Amino acid sequence: MAERMLQFVRLSQQTPDKRGAAERRTDFGEIYHRFTTERASAQASRCSQCGVPFCSVHCPLNNNIPDWLKLTAEGRLEEAYEVAAATNTFPEICGRVCPQDRLCEGNCVIEKGFESVTIGAVERYITDTAWDMGWVKPPTPAREVDHSVGIIGAGPAGLAAAERLRLRGWKVTVYDRYDRVGGLMIYGIPNFKLEKEVVLRRQAQYEQGGIRFVLNCRVGQDITLEQLRAKHDAVLIATGVYKARDIGVAGADLGGVVPALDYLTASNREGLGDDVPEFASGALNAAGKKVVVIGGGDTAMDCVRTAIRQGATDVTCLYRRDKANMPGSMREVANAEEEGVRFAWLSAPEGFLGEAGQVTGVRAVKMHLGLPDATGRQQVERIPGSEFTEPADLVIKALGFDPEDLPAMFDEPALAVSRWGTVRVDRRTMMTNLPGVFAAGDIVRGASLVVWGIRDGRDVADQIEKYVTGRPVTHALAAE
């Protein structure tokens, strides 16, 4: 058991043990083992307890990271969990899927010279222990109040708002078009990063706490937005963004050229035991195929690593910039490389080749990084005469996500959206142009991280309460 903090001068960074690449290529189990109590305590004790905790500053939730690290080092795990849960609705999920190397750990004060504290692994250890010990309780309010909210979307933002308002006694109903709760946490993120039981146990707990879920419900078809507004004191739009960005090149309509989310959803549904005809037919199954994934974000990493596990004969990630400029987590890139993924850096697709309507390859060209643009990011420019062909039986487009046409989908043309299709809100109140209708998460900010969805969901719950009751939420109430 650690006796004091600032042990980074004595103890080196140790991450959780990781299953070997050869073993983890064969299944979808999480790749990291859980910290032992001794190692969690020791690694938490490396925290410098600095006066300005940049780990907290660079966490979207401003988690009180030094506090729960100190409590973990002292063996006070239940208190550590209470501190973690005070600012984070899903610490067990953030400990698994957050890109800590870009957020908290990447800004750790001791990172230069001593390597950062393994914040994500300790967070996962704390909350997994809390679930094992029964410290995580359903959101049961101390008293009921006569206020009702309808939430469209059961992803991170919607669920974070649902829990926060339920704890304050609100009647909460969550509507979702899919048959399970969790949004992209269920259907978009593979099991090797986030096992589905981690998400589904939250659904069971929320139902126990009185949150009602109406699944397989499409707003605009099964119920209108106007009906929801009449039924509830406030409505929250937290649908996320699901429309795949396309690539306008020749051959994009060939068989075997598929969007990333279709591919990941098929894999996750098959893992959940669903009947997935597209997977069974091979259309969305990489087994025995040469796979090319186009893109460089975390979704692209999910795709290449899923293809490896499905038994692809060759997996290549085609990205138009270099490794240093990749938007995805470097930790995920390293895991993919260990598992046998090949990266074609500074390569951009110019078209797809095919025979008999089926893709056979990607026609690509080499790129080089030029001068920075207005954002400061280097522009990419093609190198004439550097064209090449990457053979492929399956091409997965992981180019990001855009909002769907919500005014048309909801049959509510009055709902204002931005020129990018995101829902337009008053940034102070988070309310749309429709009175009593709020929006939060990716549908407002664009495709982003789970942790930002949680932040937005918690914030919008406060704004909904203020709008309905006419009273600002006090600091004590906001920190339940």
XYZ file of C-alpha atoms in Angstrom:
480
model
C 0.000 0.000 0.000
C 1.389 3.387 -0.934
C 2.399 5.497 2.035
C 2.617 8.878 0.342
C 2.296 10.595 -3.012
C 4.943 11.955 -5.431
C 6.334 8.477 -5.958
C 7.080 9.157 -9.630
C 10.734 9.724 -8.715
C 10.910 6.179 -7.351
C 8.331 4.195 -9.304
C 8.264 3.902 -13.084
C 5.062 3.973 -15.084
C 3.408 0.573 -15.408
C 0.322 0.060 -17.517
C -2.043 -2.866 -16.952
C -0.850 -6.171 -18.344
C -1.959 -6.620 -21.929
C -2.831 -9.881 -23.612
C -0.406 -10.914 -26.316
C -1.217 -9.866 -29.872
C -1.445 -13.450 -31.138
C -4.018 -14.298 -28.464
C -6.151 -11.202 -28.759
C -6.361 -11.470 -32.556
C -8.542 -14.543 -32.023
C -11.347 -13.005 -29.946
C -13.149 -9.792 -29.077
C -12.367 -9.745 -25.358
C -10.924 -6.603 -23.803
C -7.178 -6.587 -24.290
C -6.117 -5.038 -20.973
C -6.170 -6.913 -17.694
C -7.396 -5.100 -14.621
C -4.884 -3.603 -12.216
C -4.268 -5.538 -9.031
C -4.969 -3.610 -5.837
C -1.256 -3.270 -5.149
C -0.391 -1.998 -8.617
C -3.322 0.424 -8.717
C -2.261 1.853 -5.376
C 1.364 2.132 -6.431
C 0.603 3.734 -9.792
C -1.838 6.197 -8.214
C 0.892 7.194 -5.746
C 3.010 8.474 -8.645
C 0.719 11.536 -8.868
C 2.594 14.750 -8.019
C -0.523 16.414 -6.528
C 0.480 19.539 -8.451
C -0.960 22.943 -7.659
C -2.465 23.331 -11.132
C -3.712 19.866 -12.174
C -3.509 19.988 -15.955
C -5.008 16.490 -16.074
C -8.245 17.963 -14.715
C -7.985 21.110 -16.826
C -7.739 19.031 -20.013
C -10.522 16.621 -19.046
C -13.855 17.699 -20.599
C -15.543 16.788 -17.306
C -12.893 18.497 -15.164
C -12.701 15.314 -13.115
C -11.040 15.688 -9.719
C -8.285 13.325 -10.809
C -5.590 14.118 -8.196
C -8.158 13.617 -5.414
C -9.243 10.146 -6.452
C -5.662 9.144 -7.231
C -4.658 10.070 -3.672
C -7.619 8.192 -2.212
C -6.710 5.133 -4.294
C -3.097 5.301 -3.138
C -4.368 5.333 0.450
C -6.682 2.370 -0.124
C -9.858 4.459 0.334
C -11.542 3.076 -2.764
C -15.175 3.734 -1.913
C -14.354 7.392 -1.356
C -12.325 7.404 -4.575
C -15.364 6.110 -6.446
C -17.629 8.758 -4.898
C -15.253 11.500 -6.013
C -14.982 10.045 -9.533
C -18.747 9.600 -9.872
C -19.452 13.136 -8.629
C -18.268 14.606 -11.947
C -18.569 11.648 -14.328
C -21.749 9.717 -15.083
C -19.852 6.772 -16.633
C -16.310 6.569 -15.196
C -16.155 2.849 -15.999
C -16.683 3.672 -19.682
C -14.347 6.672 -19.838
C -11.623 4.585 -18.191
C -11.881 2.240 -21.173
C -12.561 4.375 -24.249
C -11.272 7.886 -23.557
C -8.123 8.808 -25.515
C -6.226 9.551 -22.307
C -3.019 10.074 -24.264
C -4.646 13.151 -25.832
C -6.465 14.375 -22.716
C -5.605 13.799 -19.050
C -2.498 11.633 -19.359
C -1.166 13.627 -22.280
C -1.183 16.724 -20.066
C 0.122 15.124 -16.864
C 2.721 17.417 -15.248
C 5.239 14.595 -14.799
C 4.802 13.313 -18.365
C 7.970 15.035 -19.552
C 10.791 12.965 -18.168
C 8.949 10.549 -15.895
C 5.987 9.378 -18.024
C 2.426 10.191 -17.038
C 0.328 8.644 -14.315
C -1.814 5.822 -15.751
C -5.016 7.728 -15.017
C -7.363 5.764 -17.275
C -6.317 2.385 -15.890
C -6.738 3.569 -12.294
C -10.161 5.031 -13.144
C -11.240 1.711 -14.603
C -9.910 -0.142 -11.531
C -11.812 2.147 -9.136
C -15.150 1.830 -10.922
C -14.904 -1.887 -11.701
C -14.224 -2.429 -7.999
C -17.206 -0.216 -7.157
C -19.484 -2.391 -9.316
C -18.085 -5.567 -7.757
C -18.651 -4.201 -4.252
C -22.173 -2.895 -4.941
C -21.275 0.746 -4.399
C -22.879 1.844 -7.677
C -26.530 2.537 -6.941
C -29.557 3.112 -9.173
C -30.510 6.788 -9.626
C -33.239 6.720 -6.995
C -34.302 10.234 -5.964
C -34.877 11.292 -2.380
C -38.261 12.697 -3.448
C -40.359 12.825 -6.595
C -41.196 16.113 -8.293
C -43.961 16.902 -10.756
C -41.715 17.499 -13.762
C -41.288 15.336 -16.838
C -38.649 15.209 -19.574
C -38.566 13.272 -22.830
C -35.092 12.472 -24.112
C -34.540 11.467 -27.746
C -31.452 9.291 -27.896
C -29.995 6.761 -25.446
C -26.340 7.544 -26.066
C -23.869 9.173 -23.655
C -25.449 12.646 -23.695
C -29.019 11.408 -23.340
C -28.201 8.948 -20.572
C -26.105 11.480 -18.639
C -28.998 13.947 -18.691
C -31.476 11.199 -17.801
C -29.559 10.143 -14.691
C -28.997 13.704 -13.508
C -32.659 14.672 -13.794
C -33.890 11.391 -12.332
C -31.725 11.920 -9.248
C -33.593 15.199 -8.795
C -36.930 13.405 -8.871
C -37.963 14.051 -12.474
C -40.053 11.602 -14.473
C -37.652 10.615 -17.250
C -38.537 8.805 -20.479
C -35.825 8.023 -23.032
C -36.847 7.306 -26.626
C -34.439 5.545 -28.975
C -34.728 4.167 -32.486
C -32.598 1.114 -31.691
C -33.424 -2.005 -29.717
C -30.775 -1.505 -27.036
C -29.654 1.370 -24.867
C -26.229 2.904 -25.399
C -26.074 4.299 -28.921
C -22.588 4.040 -30.394
C -21.323 2.585 -27.105
C -23.287 -0.541 -28.023
C -23.180 -0.615 -31.810
C -20.153 1.480 -32.728
C -17.402 0.580 -30.247
C -16.068 -2.993 -30.472
C -15.966 -5.339 -27.505
C -12.178 -5.347 -27.314
C -12.431 -1.728 -26.148
C -15.773 -1.815 -24.357
C -17.528 -5.062 -23.513
C -21.253 -4.660 -23.942
C -22.132 -5.847 -20.448
C -20.469 -2.686 -19.120
C -23.116 -0.636 -20.958
C -26.108 -2.944 -20.545
C -25.744 -3.123 -16.774
C -26.302 0.638 -16.720
C -29.588 0.174 -18.575
C -30.762 -2.362 -15.988
C -29.726 -0.063 -13.164
C -31.467 2.953 -14.689
C -34.679 1.006 -15.160
C -34.438 -0.025 -11.524
C -34.096 3.656 -10.609
C -37.283 4.569 -12.474
C -36.022 5.763 -15.851
C -38.328 4.521 -18.600
C -36.968 3.442 -21.992
C -39.088 3.347 -25.148
C -36.978 1.460 -27.685
C -37.490 0.800 -31.407
C -39.180 4.193 -31.464
C -38.557 6.548 -34.368
C -39.460 10.133 -33.659
C -41.281 11.463 -36.695
C -42.804 8.062 -37.473
C -43.917 6.311 -34.281
C -44.373 9.567 -32.370
C -44.017 13.175 -33.439
C -41.864 15.828 -31.843
C -45.010 17.865 -31.287
C -46.561 14.977 -29.341
C -43.446 14.718 -27.188
C -43.589 18.444 -26.464
C -47.211 18.104 -25.383
C -46.412 15.085 -23.206
C -43.376 16.452 -21.346
C -42.355 19.696 -19.686
C -39.170 19.647 -21.762
C -37.685 17.610 -24.587
C -33.989 16.902 -25.158
C -32.610 15.987 -28.576
C -29.497 13.841 -28.067
C -29.530 11.675 -31.177
C -25.839 11.819 -31.987
C -24.613 11.842 -35.598
C -24.904 8.705 -37.709
C -24.705 9.808 -41.348
C -21.482 8.469 -42.842
C -19.309 10.894 -44.763
C -18.811 9.637 -48.280
C -15.970 9.925 -50.724
C -16.753 11.282 -54.159
C -14.538 9.147 -56.372
C -15.152 6.700 -59.202
C -16.299 3.258 -58.117
C -17.709 4.325 -54.758
C -20.896 2.407 -55.552
C -19.144 -0.932 -56.106
C -20.091 -3.906 -53.986
C -17.727 -4.347 -51.069
C -17.297 -0.592 -50.471
C -19.105 -0.054 -47.176
C -19.508 2.637 -44.478
C -17.644 2.048 -41.206
C -20.715 2.184 -38.984
C -22.581 -0.427 -41.052
C -19.564 -2.696 -40.714
C -19.071 -2.142 -36.973
C -22.786 -2.436 -36.218
C -22.974 -5.783 -38.019
C -19.988 -7.076 -36.044
C -21.353 -5.877 -32.710
C -24.828 -7.251 -33.395
C -23.370 -10.609 -34.340
C -21.404 -10.593 -31.090
C -24.599 -9.833 -29.182
C -26.234 -12.906 -30.714
C -28.484 -11.132 -33.215
C -29.352 -12.551 -36.622
C -27.347 -10.381 -39.033
C -27.932 -11.456 -42.664
C -25.296 -9.047 -44.038
C -22.698 -10.603 -41.748
C -23.717 -14.176 -42.530
C -23.595 -13.489 -46.283
C -20.090 -12.049 -46.005
C -21.088 -8.574 -47.187
C -20.115 -7.069 -43.817
C -17.657 -9.757 -42.713
C -13.915 -9.523 -43.325
C -13.195 -13.247 -42.974
C -10.760 -14.416 -45.667
C -10.600 -11.011 -47.356
C -8.054 -8.346 -48.133
C -9.364 -5.296 -46.307
C -8.542 -1.626 -46.834
C -9.811 0.935 -44.313
C -9.798 4.569 -45.404
C -9.385 7.080 -42.587
C -7.209 7.880 -39.601
C -9.486 8.386 -36.608
C -10.546 6.125 -33.771
C -13.353 4.649 -35.906
C -10.780 3.588 -38.490
C -8.768 1.889 -35.734
C -11.908 0.089 -34.562
C -12.458 -1.158 -38.116
C -8.939 -2.425 -38.798
C -8.765 -4.226 -35.458
C -12.216 -5.751 -35.978
C -11.164 -7.019 -39.423
C -8.098 -8.689 -37.911
C -10.304 -10.537 -35.424
C -12.734 -11.628 -38.118
C -9.940 -13.406 -39.935
C -9.006 -11.039 -42.752
C -5.979 -12.217 -44.719
C -4.557 -8.699 -44.953
C -5.585 -5.383 -43.377
C -4.301 -2.012 -44.550
C -5.152 1.439 -43.227
C -4.929 4.117 -45.918
C -4.414 7.598 -44.480
C -3.539 10.772 -46.352
C -1.367 12.284 -43.617
C 1.537 10.866 -41.628
C 1.454 9.101 -38.276
C 2.248 12.258 -36.298
C -0.822 13.993 -37.767
C -3.241 11.128 -37.243
C -6.360 12.244 -35.307
C -6.852 8.886 -33.617
C -5.321 7.763 -30.333
C -1.667 6.762 -30.682
C -2.351 4.001 -28.181
C -4.912 2.492 -30.545
C -2.518 2.835 -33.483
C 0.149 0.958 -31.498
C -2.337 -1.797 -30.623
C -3.326 -2.113 -34.280
C 0.304 -2.359 -35.385
C 0.959 -5.083 -32.803
C -2.015 -7.032 -34.120
C -0.735 -6.998 -37.700
C -2.378 -3.991 -39.340
C -0.310 -2.363 -42.069
C -0.435 1.431 -42.404
C -0.044 3.188 -45.732
C 0.814 6.687 -44.539
C 0.571 9.749 -46.801
C -1.707 7.883 -49.206
C -5.059 9.051 -50.500
C -7.701 7.153 -52.505
C -8.532 8.443 -55.988
C -10.962 5.734 -57.033
C -12.052 2.137 -56.621
C -11.419 -0.636 -59.129
C -13.783 -3.527 -59.626
C -14.895 -6.501 -61.673
C -18.471 -7.646 -62.175
C -19.672 -4.938 -59.797
C -17.405 -6.003 -56.933
C -14.438 -4.001 -55.638
C -10.997 -5.437 -56.357
C -8.730 -2.609 -55.323
C -8.195 0.999 -54.332
C -6.454 3.322 -56.761
C -4.398 5.634 -54.563
C -1.697 8.279 -54.804
C 1.131 9.284 -52.508
C 0.853 12.644 -50.740
C 3.234 15.035 -49.060
C 2.636 17.612 -46.354
C 2.775 21.211 -47.540
C 2.379 24.585 -45.859
C -0.031 25.069 -42.950
C -3.540 26.274 -43.746
C -5.558 28.871 -41.808
C -6.059 26.394 -38.945
C -2.327 25.758 -38.636
C -2.570 22.207 -39.928
C -0.319 21.246 -42.819
C -2.082 20.862 -46.136
C -1.719 17.641 -48.095
C -0.691 17.678 -51.740
C -0.570 14.788 -54.194
C 2.762 13.701 -55.668
C 2.392 13.425 -59.459
C 3.325 10.046 -60.880
C 3.105 8.259 -57.526
C -0.140 6.385 -58.213
C -0.449 2.808 -57.000
C -3.145 0.170 -56.490
C -3.943 -1.434 -53.143
C -5.719 -4.800 -53.690
C -8.950 -5.140 -51.735
C -11.961 -7.428 -51.417
C -13.563 -5.161 -48.803
C -13.122 -1.389 -48.482
C -14.370 0.327 -45.337
C -14.931 4.087 -45.409
C -14.110 5.544 -41.980
C -14.179 9.217 -42.894
C -16.302 10.513 -40.032
C -19.968 11.230 -39.424
C -22.364 14.061 -40.193
C -25.823 14.832 -38.783
C -28.899 13.368 -40.361
C -31.603 15.739 -41.625
C -33.454 16.040 -38.326
C -36.125 18.539 -39.475
C -37.152 16.038 -42.141
C -36.667 12.971 -39.930
C -38.731 14.473 -37.102
C -41.227 16.026 -39.547
C -40.540 19.339 -37.833
C -39.369 21.848 -40.475
C -39.330 24.649 -37.900
C -36.374 23.081 -36.046
C -33.385 25.283 -36.830
C -30.105 23.705 -37.871
C -26.705 25.089 -38.775
C -25.174 25.012 -42.248
C -23.466 21.765 -41.201
C -26.805 20.190 -40.239
C -26.183 20.246 -36.494
C -29.042 21.461 -34.307
C -28.716 25.146 -33.566
C -28.940 26.074 -29.878
C -28.473 29.103 -27.679
C -25.013 28.346 -26.288
C -25.932 29.671 -22.849
C -29.229 27.846 -22.381
C -28.681 24.900 -24.776
C -32.263 25.396 -25.988
C -33.205 25.226 -29.669
C -35.421 27.777 -31.387
C -38.416 25.689 -30.248
C -39.390 26.652 -26.673
C -38.767 23.821 -24.231
C -36.796 21.756 -26.759
C -33.097 21.387 -25.905
C -30.243 19.668 -27.712
C -26.871 18.338 -26.569
C -24.017 16.076 -27.536
C -22.778 15.283 -31.028
C -25.962 16.537 -32.670
C -24.892 20.018 -31.543
C -21.084 19.910 -31.524
C -20.554 17.387 -34.338
C -18.945 13.959 -34.066
C -16.881 13.899 -30.889
C -15.880 11.796 -27.886
C -18.016 9.897 -25.379
C -16.633 12.111 -22.611
C -17.862 15.270 -24.358
C -21.302 13.700 -24.716
C -21.367 13.063 -20.970
C -20.313 16.651 -20.277
C -23.014 18.052 -22.544
C -25.674 15.786 -21.057
C -24.875 16.865 -17.510
C -24.823 20.530 -18.502
C -28.103 20.427 -20.400
C -29.849 18.760 -17.443
C -29.076 21.868 -15.395
C -30.425 24.123 -18.132
C -33.608 22.070 -18.476
C -34.216 22.292 -14.742
C -33.621 26.037 -14.774
C -36.049 26.518 -17.673
C -38.859 24.437 -16.207
C -38.607 25.550 -12.576
C -37.423 29.097 -13.158
C -34.671 28.565 -10.632
C -30.941 28.258 -11.370
C -29.393 25.019 -10.199
C -27.239 25.520 -7.112
C -23.665 24.303 -7.033
C -24.517 21.699 -4.399
C -27.385 20.336 -6.471
C -25.300 20.277 -9.648
C -22.654 18.134 -7.974
C -24.942 15.400 -6.593
